């Protein structure tokens, strides 16, 4: 289902040079000139669903015009894509206060992106399918550059031209890890968008933001844009232990882009950007009786991240075909510190550092004729080199209250089984037990893919799309971890002939290590077929069958437990039935998605609606679980699952001033039968972290004034809701249905605009995220009421 709001055509450029062309069927409206800024005010929150007409133009229901570029792979225009698409323009993201990926949550049917933890934590759930730990089930692309790890998904949306969200598996064109969908983000081209703009924002919780953009043509064939931003806040959650805000943050970054035309056929883009984040993180508190307590822990929680991206895109537009080549590089360097027990006691802490170097290359060739037959071929290759260092430390309270009693009990069992053995107990141990580890997980892979569409098949309006992709991936794991400790033991030895045992003390050094290498190879063929019938260009039905695939991999966070297990095997002769390979690896996850939908207009284009039905069958679903010690988390395969549901969208143009929209999604996602003996049986339980319902209702009032102190007034109201959400696979913890009301009022005069906005206006109390660790339910509160102001200038 493509969420659609209609428009005619123009570019999102200089405000004084554009015209708002009103649809001829809206007889009461007049044709007049206005700026693109006021045009965007009409859009506000009403324009979430958009349609592409032809190859390069975007048409919006509220009569906005945006120039877009056609997809480098797709053989169908987005306006009539046989699938579910939602698209946001740059002015929509501003009107809706969409500053990052997490602000998209629930604004799109059956899309949920909880805001918790840190910027490293960016799980995306679409139609019940998602992953909050290792790997990803939705692909992220920025200017056709794939983001290989979701640790980099959460960045500042500055200088954004549009956002596309495609729901459902996209394996044929986008391959691995796109089984729930993809998010595509495009920045402004300086050849099409010339502007100087700056925005200052201030608000509660110490919020301060600054954004600036300079975009200019250097000559007829060359354009250059430079943008930058700074963002900080003082935090929302007070740590009861320290009395300080736990989640204060600041971020900064910038982007430079140059576009160059070489004659009539060739176009090149060179884009580089840098993003820096420094934040307190993980403000989790006890979750009891549906209430989240304030954080109360003693050890540091923080997250620092640096991301560098480089993209080179080359395009050749021929008379019969279009060639695209995209080369990209990403460097990610982050540093996470976490109190694993989230209590005032010093039990467990973790520090993890990641270093990622990723290279990708993709080349596509697609038809550019007006014939009924359209085709697309592509080659894709990648190399990801991730290095991770992790230090899990058992603190003084963990040693005293957990480790020493464990060894004392072990010694008692040994003596009970062998009365002639010495009696031993622990006098003392190291105050801290570090478990360091270094892990290297390089991965290489490639794919070849094809898609064809035949229009007007047998009869006018009937089209058939078919595609296939072959993916290959090899991922390695080199690991080196150890644990060591010093103990002083009290030893009692019974000597024959002596009435009293001999007591002594002895120092003991325990050491165990794990080193080795593993590798996994994944191959997958991902087919797709879709049938569509157009009653007319504005009304059509479709049905599709698509395959999705999420690669397998390794659980490196489980190695702290494995190192301790190796210690027990060495000194206590405990047996571990699992090899390292079996313990740390998990299999790929597969899905088949069956979808049908209808999109159309009524009442002379004053109403637009969409209906989508879907059913997804998932095999070997990957499930995140915390290990028993609480020192990490792991992915395991939990058999089969299924998700079925409906998505509804309605857009109404009530008058020249009023626009209303509504989007609703329902998903029934449950586990199927599990035949594995080593996994709990969750049959019939709801899949955790995926809401059963999402709802977005938007209203926009816009008024144009003449010969007044102000020229434009716009009031936006947006209500996003989600729930019920189960937090565990056993379904014993949950968050009920809740909604957030966001408001924005803006006035403009010439190049200046001033706005006041609120988020969570009704101060809704809810849990943004919850999990169980060491037998305790922990959660993070949703962000409270916030209010702020923006001052913008553009010319």
Tab-separated table of N, CA and C in Angstrom, residues 620-705:
chain	number	residue	atom	x	y	z
A	620	UNK	N	12.415	-19.914	11.201
A	620	UNK	CA	13.632	-19.741	12.003
A	620	UNK	C	13.749	-18.311	12.533
A	621	UNK	N	12.657	-17.786	13.091
A	621	UNK	CA	12.661	-16.418	13.589
A	621	UNK	C	13.748	-16.253	14.643
A	622	UNK	N	14.471	-15.132	14.560
A	622	UNK	CA	15.554	-14.837	15.494
A	622	UNK	C	14.991	-14.074	16.683
A	623	UNK	N	15.283	-14.566	17.879
A	623	UNK	CA	14.705	-14.023	19.110
A	623	UNK	C	15.824	-13.573	20.035
A	624	UNK	N	15.743	-12.328	20.522
A	624	UNK	CA	16.727	-11.794	21.462
A	624	UNK	C	16.381	-12.207	22.879
A	625	UNK	N	17.368	-12.749	23.576
A	625	UNK	CA	17.189	-13.144	24.971
A	625	UNK	C	18.418	-12.727	25.771
A	626	UNK	N	18.198	-12.310	27.008
A	626	UNK	CA	19.312	-12.028	27.896
A	626	UNK	C	19.804	-13.338	28.511
A	627	UNK	N	21.119	-13.484	28.604
A	627	UNK	CA	21.682	-14.694	29.193
A	627	UNK	C	21.388	-14.694	30.687
A	628	UNK	N	21.451	-15.883	31.278
A	628	UNK	CA	21.029	-16.042	32.676
A	628	UNK	C	21.826	-15.187	33.650
A	629	UNK	N	23.117	-14.973	33.353
A	629	UNK	CA	23.939	-14.200	34.276
A	629	UNK	C	23.621	-12.719	34.240
A	630	UNK	N	22.925	-12.273	33.179
A	630	UNK	CA	22.659	-10.853	33.019
A	630	UNK	C	23.812	-10.086	32.416
A	631	UNK	N	24.884	-10.796	31.986
A	631	UNK	CA	26.077	-10.137	31.478
A	631	UNK	C	26.044	-9.925	29.972
A	632	UNK	N	24.945	-10.170	29.318
A	632	UNK	CA	24.874	-9.972	27.877
A	632	UNK	C	23.563	-10.487	27.329
A	633	UNK	N	23.445	-10.441	26.016
A	633	UNK	CA	22.249	-10.916	25.347
A	633	UNK	C	22.672	-11.732	24.136
A	634	UNK	N	21.741	-12.501	23.647
A	634	UNK	CA	22.062	-13.372	22.532
A	634	UNK	C	20.846	-13.545	21.640
A	635	UNK	N	21.116	-13.919	20.402
A	635	UNK	CA	20.070	-14.274	19.458
A	635	UNK	C	20.018	-15.781	19.319
A	636	UNK	N	18.798	-16.292	19.290
A	636	UNK	CA	18.587	-17.712	19.026
A	636	UNK	C	17.429	-17.843	18.054
A	637	UNK	N	17.363	-18.978	17.397
A	637	UNK	CA	16.271	-19.226	16.458
A	637	UNK	C	15.139	-19.937	17.168
A	638	UNK	N	13.924	-19.390	17.024
A	638	UNK	CA	12.783	-19.885	17.794
A	638	UNK	C	11.690	-20.458	16.907
A	639	UNK	N	12.062	-21.181	15.872
A	639	UNK	CA	11.051	-21.869	15.073
A	639	UNK	C	10.303	-20.938	14.145
A	640	UNK	N	9.007	-21.167	14.009
A	640	UNK	CA	8.198	-20.428	13.050
A	640	UNK	C	7.383	-19.333	13.736
A	641	UNK	N	6.942	-18.374	12.911
A	641	UNK	CA	6.062	-17.311	13.383
A	641	UNK	C	5.251	-16.832	12.188
A	642	UNK	N	4.190	-16.119	12.471
A	642	UNK	CA	3.368	-15.564	11.395
A	642	UNK	C	2.828	-14.211	11.820
A	643	UNK	N	2.596	-13.361	10.822
A	643	UNK	CA	2.017	-12.043	11.071
A	643	UNK	C	0.978	-11.775	9.990
A	644	UNK	N	-0.181	-11.334	10.416
A	644	UNK	CA	-1.242	-10.991	9.474
A	644	UNK	C	-1.900	-9.708	9.945
A	645	UNK	N	-2.409	-8.941	8.985
A	645	UNK	CA	-3.007	-7.689	9.408
A	645	UNK	C	-3.545	-6.867	8.262
A	646	UNK	N	-3.884	-5.628	8.611
A	646	UNK	CA	-4.518	-4.708	7.674
A	646	UNK	C	-3.929	-3.324	7.879
A	647	UNK	N	-3.883	-2.548	6.796
A	647	UNK	CA	-3.421	-1.168	6.843
A	647	UNK	C	-4.408	-0.296	6.078
A	648	UNK	N	-4.807	0.814	6.706
A	648	UNK	CA	-5.796	1.718	6.124
A	648	UNK	C	-5.240	3.139	6.139
A	649	UNK	N	-5.477	3.859	5.052
A	649	UNK	CA	-5.089	5.270	4.988
A	649	UNK	C	-6.206	6.067	4.323
A	650	UNK	N	-6.431	7.266	4.834
A	650	UNK	CA	-7.453	8.158	4.283
A	650	UNK	C	-6.922	9.581	4.319
A	651	UNK	N	-7.077	10.289	3.192
A	651	UNK	CA	-6.662	11.687	3.083
A	651	UNK	C	-7.874	12.482	2.635
A	652	UNK	N	-8.154	13.578	3.323
A	652	UNK	CA	-9.329	14.393	2.995
A	652	UNK	C	-8.926	15.855	2.881
A	653	UNK	N	-9.251	16.453	1.744
A	653	UNK	CA	-9.074	17.885	1.538
A	653	UNK	C	-10.432	18.526	1.789
A	654	UNK	N	-10.658	19.018	3.018
A	654	UNK	CA	-11.987	19.507	3.403
A	654	UNK	C	-12.295	20.881	2.845
A	655	UNK	N	-11.289	21.723	2.755
A	655	UNK	CA	-11.493	23.071	2.239
A	655	UNK	C	-10.137	23.623	1.848
A	656	UNK	N	-10.140	24.893	1.477
A	656	UNK	CA	-8.878	25.520	1.102
A	656	UNK	C	-7.927	25.609	2.281
A	657	UNK	N	-8.450	25.588	3.499
A	657	UNK	CA	-7.629	25.766	4.692
A	657	UNK	C	-7.403	24.475	5.490
A	658	UNK	N	-8.266	23.488	5.303
A	658	UNK	CA	-8.230	22.318	6.169
A	658	UNK	C	-7.840	21.052	5.406
A	659	UNK	N	-6.893	20.309	5.986
A	659	UNK	CA	-6.521	18.976	5.506
A	659	UNK	C	-6.559	18.007	6.683
A	660	UNK	N	-7.103	16.832	6.468
A	660	UNK	CA	-7.144	15.786	7.484
A	660	UNK	C	-6.608	14.488	6.899
A	661	UNK	N	-5.880	13.726	7.708
A	661	UNK	CA	-5.404	12.410	7.296
A	661	UNK	C	-5.524	11.441	8.466
A	662	UNK	N	-5.623	10.181	8.139
A	662	UNK	CA	-5.656	9.135	9.161
A	662	UNK	C	-4.987	7.881	8.597
A	663	UNK	N	-4.152	7.251	9.407
A	663	UNK	CA	-3.469	6.016	9.032
A	663	UNK	C	-3.590	5.026	10.186
A	664	UNK	N	-4.018	3.821	9.873
A	664	UNK	CA	-4.226	2.803	10.907
A	664	UNK	C	-3.596	1.488	10.456
A	665	UNK	N	-2.946	0.817	11.386
A	665	UNK	CA	-2.375	-0.491	11.111
A	665	UNK	C	-2.684	-1.465	12.223
A	666	UNK	N	-3.027	-2.683	11.848
A	666	UNK	CA	-3.258	-3.759	12.819
A	666	UNK	C	-2.421	-4.961	12.417
A	667	UNK	N	-1.706	-5.527	13.378
A	667	UNK	CA	-0.868	-6.705	13.142
A	667	UNK	C	-1.103	-7.737	14.238
A	668	UNK	N	-1.381	-8.952	13.814
A	668	UNK	CA	-1.490	-10.082	14.739
A	668	UNK	C	-0.287	-10.982	14.455
A	669	UNK	N	0.783	-10.805	15.252
A	669	UNK	CA	2.048	-11.511	15.040
A	669	UNK	C	2.310	-12.461	16.192
A	670	UNK	N	2.330	-13.750	15.924
A	670	UNK	CA	2.479	-14.758	16.969
A	670	UNK	C	3.493	-15.817	16.567
A	671	UNK	N	4.027	-16.499	17.583
A	671	UNK	CA	4.916	-17.633	17.349
A	671	UNK	C	4.101	-18.844	16.911
A	672	UNK	N	4.678	-19.616	15.997
A	672	UNK	CA	4.091	-20.890	15.617
A	672	UNK	C	4.699	-22.016	16.429
A	673	UNK	N	4.495	-23.226	15.965
A	673	UNK	CA	5.014	-24.387	16.683
A	673	UNK	C	6.529	-24.405	16.628
A	674	UNK	N	7.131	-24.876	17.700
A	674	UNK	CA	8.586	-24.979	17.793
A	674	UNK	C	8.944	-26.422	18.099
A	675	UNK	N	9.611	-27.070	17.158
A	675	UNK	CA	9.942	-28.482	17.323
A	675	UNK	C	11.299	-28.702	17.984
A	676	UNK	N	12.010	-27.623	18.296
A	676	UNK	CA	13.326	-27.759	18.893
A	676	UNK	C	13.209	-28.092	20.371
A	677	UNK	N	13.972	-29.099	20.809
A	677	UNK	CA	13.923	-29.509	22.213
A	677	UNK	C	14.686	-28.558	23.127
A	678	UNK	N	15.627	-27.787	22.558
A	678	UNK	CA	16.436	-26.915	23.398
A	678	UNK	C	15.898	-25.493	23.479
A	679	UNK	N	14.677	-25.256	22.988
A	679	UNK	CA	14.064	-23.937	23.040
A	679	UNK	C	12.723	-24.009	23.778
A	680	UNK	N	12.386	-22.971	24.543
A	680	UNK	CA	11.043	-22.934	25.147
A	680	UNK	C	9.973	-22.911	24.069
A	681	UNK	N	8.821	-23.417	24.395
A	681	UNK	CA	7.711	-23.446	23.446
A	681	UNK	C	6.846	-22.200	23.650
A	682	UNK	N	6.904	-21.295	22.671
A	682	UNK	CA	6.133	-20.056	22.739
A	682	UNK	C	4.913	-20.108	21.828
A	683	UNK	N	4.475	-21.260	21.460
A	683	UNK	CA	3.376	-21.395	20.498
A	683	UNK	C	2.160	-20.556	20.916
A	684	UNK	N	1.708	-19.718	19.979
A	684	UNK	CA	0.538	-18.882	20.230
A	684	UNK	C	0.826	-17.582	20.948
A	685	UNK	N	2.037	-17.393	21.461
A	685	UNK	CA	2.386	-16.149	22.145
A	685	UNK	C	2.665	-15.050	21.115
A	686	UNK	N	2.387	-13.812	21.514
A	686	UNK	CA	2.650	-12.683	20.633
A	686	UNK	C	4.154	-12.395	20.575
A	687	UNK	N	4.624	-12.008	19.396
A	687	UNK	CA	6.025	-11.656	19.216
A	687	UNK	C	6.314	-10.382	20.003
A	688	UNK	N	7.349	-10.384	20.831
A	688	UNK	CA	7.606	-9.200	21.665
A	688	UNK	C	8.090	-8.002	20.861
A	689	UNK	N	7.852	-6.816	21.441
A	689	UNK	CA	8.309	-5.509	20.954
A	689	UNK	C	7.551	-5.003	19.734
A	690	UNK	N	6.641	-5.778	19.176
A	690	UNK	CA	5.883	-5.347	18.004
A	690	UNK	C	4.463	-4.997	18.433
A	691	UNK	N	4.028	-3.743	18.273
A	691	UNK	CA	2.676	-3.370	18.705
A	691	UNK	C	1.608	-4.017	17.837
A	692	UNK	N	0.471	-4.314	18.458
A	692	UNK	CA	-0.637	-4.890	17.701
A	692	UNK	C	-1.342	-3.840	16.854
A	693	UNK	N	-1.308	-2.559	17.263
A	693	UNK	CA	-1.977	-1.506	16.521
A	693	UNK	C	-1.105	-0.252	16.479
A	694	UNK	N	-1.204	0.464	15.367
A	694	UNK	CA	-0.653	1.820	15.281
A	694	UNK	C	-1.730	2.728	14.697
A	695	UNK	N	-1.715	3.972	15.120
A	695	UNK	CA	-2.703	4.942	14.655
A	695	UNK	C	-2.033	6.303	14.532
A	696	UNK	N	-2.250	6.963	13.405
A	696	UNK	CA	-1.771	8.325	13.211
A	696	UNK	C	-2.916	9.168	12.655
A	697	UNK	N	-3.282	10.218	13.357
A	697	UNK	CA	-4.331	11.137	12.904
A	697	UNK	C	-3.742	12.541	12.857
A	698	UNK	N	-3.909	13.212	11.734
A	698	UNK	CA	-3.269	14.502	11.526
A	698	UNK	C	-4.282	15.529	11.024
A	699	UNK	N	-4.158	16.742	11.508
A	699	UNK	CA	-4.993	17.841	11.042
A	699	UNK	C	-4.114	19.064	10.827
A	700	UNK	N	-4.374	19.769	9.727
A	700	UNK	CA	-3.604	20.970	9.403
A	700	UNK	C	-4.570	22.099	9.027
A	701	UNK	N	-4.379	23.239	9.668
A	701	UNK	CA	-5.101	24.458	9.279
A	701	UNK	C	-4.070	25.454	8.778
A	702	UNK	N	-4.308	25.942	7.568
A	702	UNK	CA	-3.385	26.884	6.955
A	702	UNK	C	-4.164	28.057	6.379
A	703	UNK	N	-3.668	29.269	6.644
A	703	UNK	CA	-4.346	30.464	6.175
A	703	UNK	C	-3.328	31.448	5.609
A	704	UNK	N	-3.641	31.977	4.419
A	704	UNK	CA	-2.801	32.969	3.774
A	704	UNK	C	-3.415	34.355	3.986
A	705	UNK	N	-2.564	35.351	4.322
A	705	UNK	CA	-3.034	36.707	4.556
A	705	UNK	C	-2.382	37.663	3.557
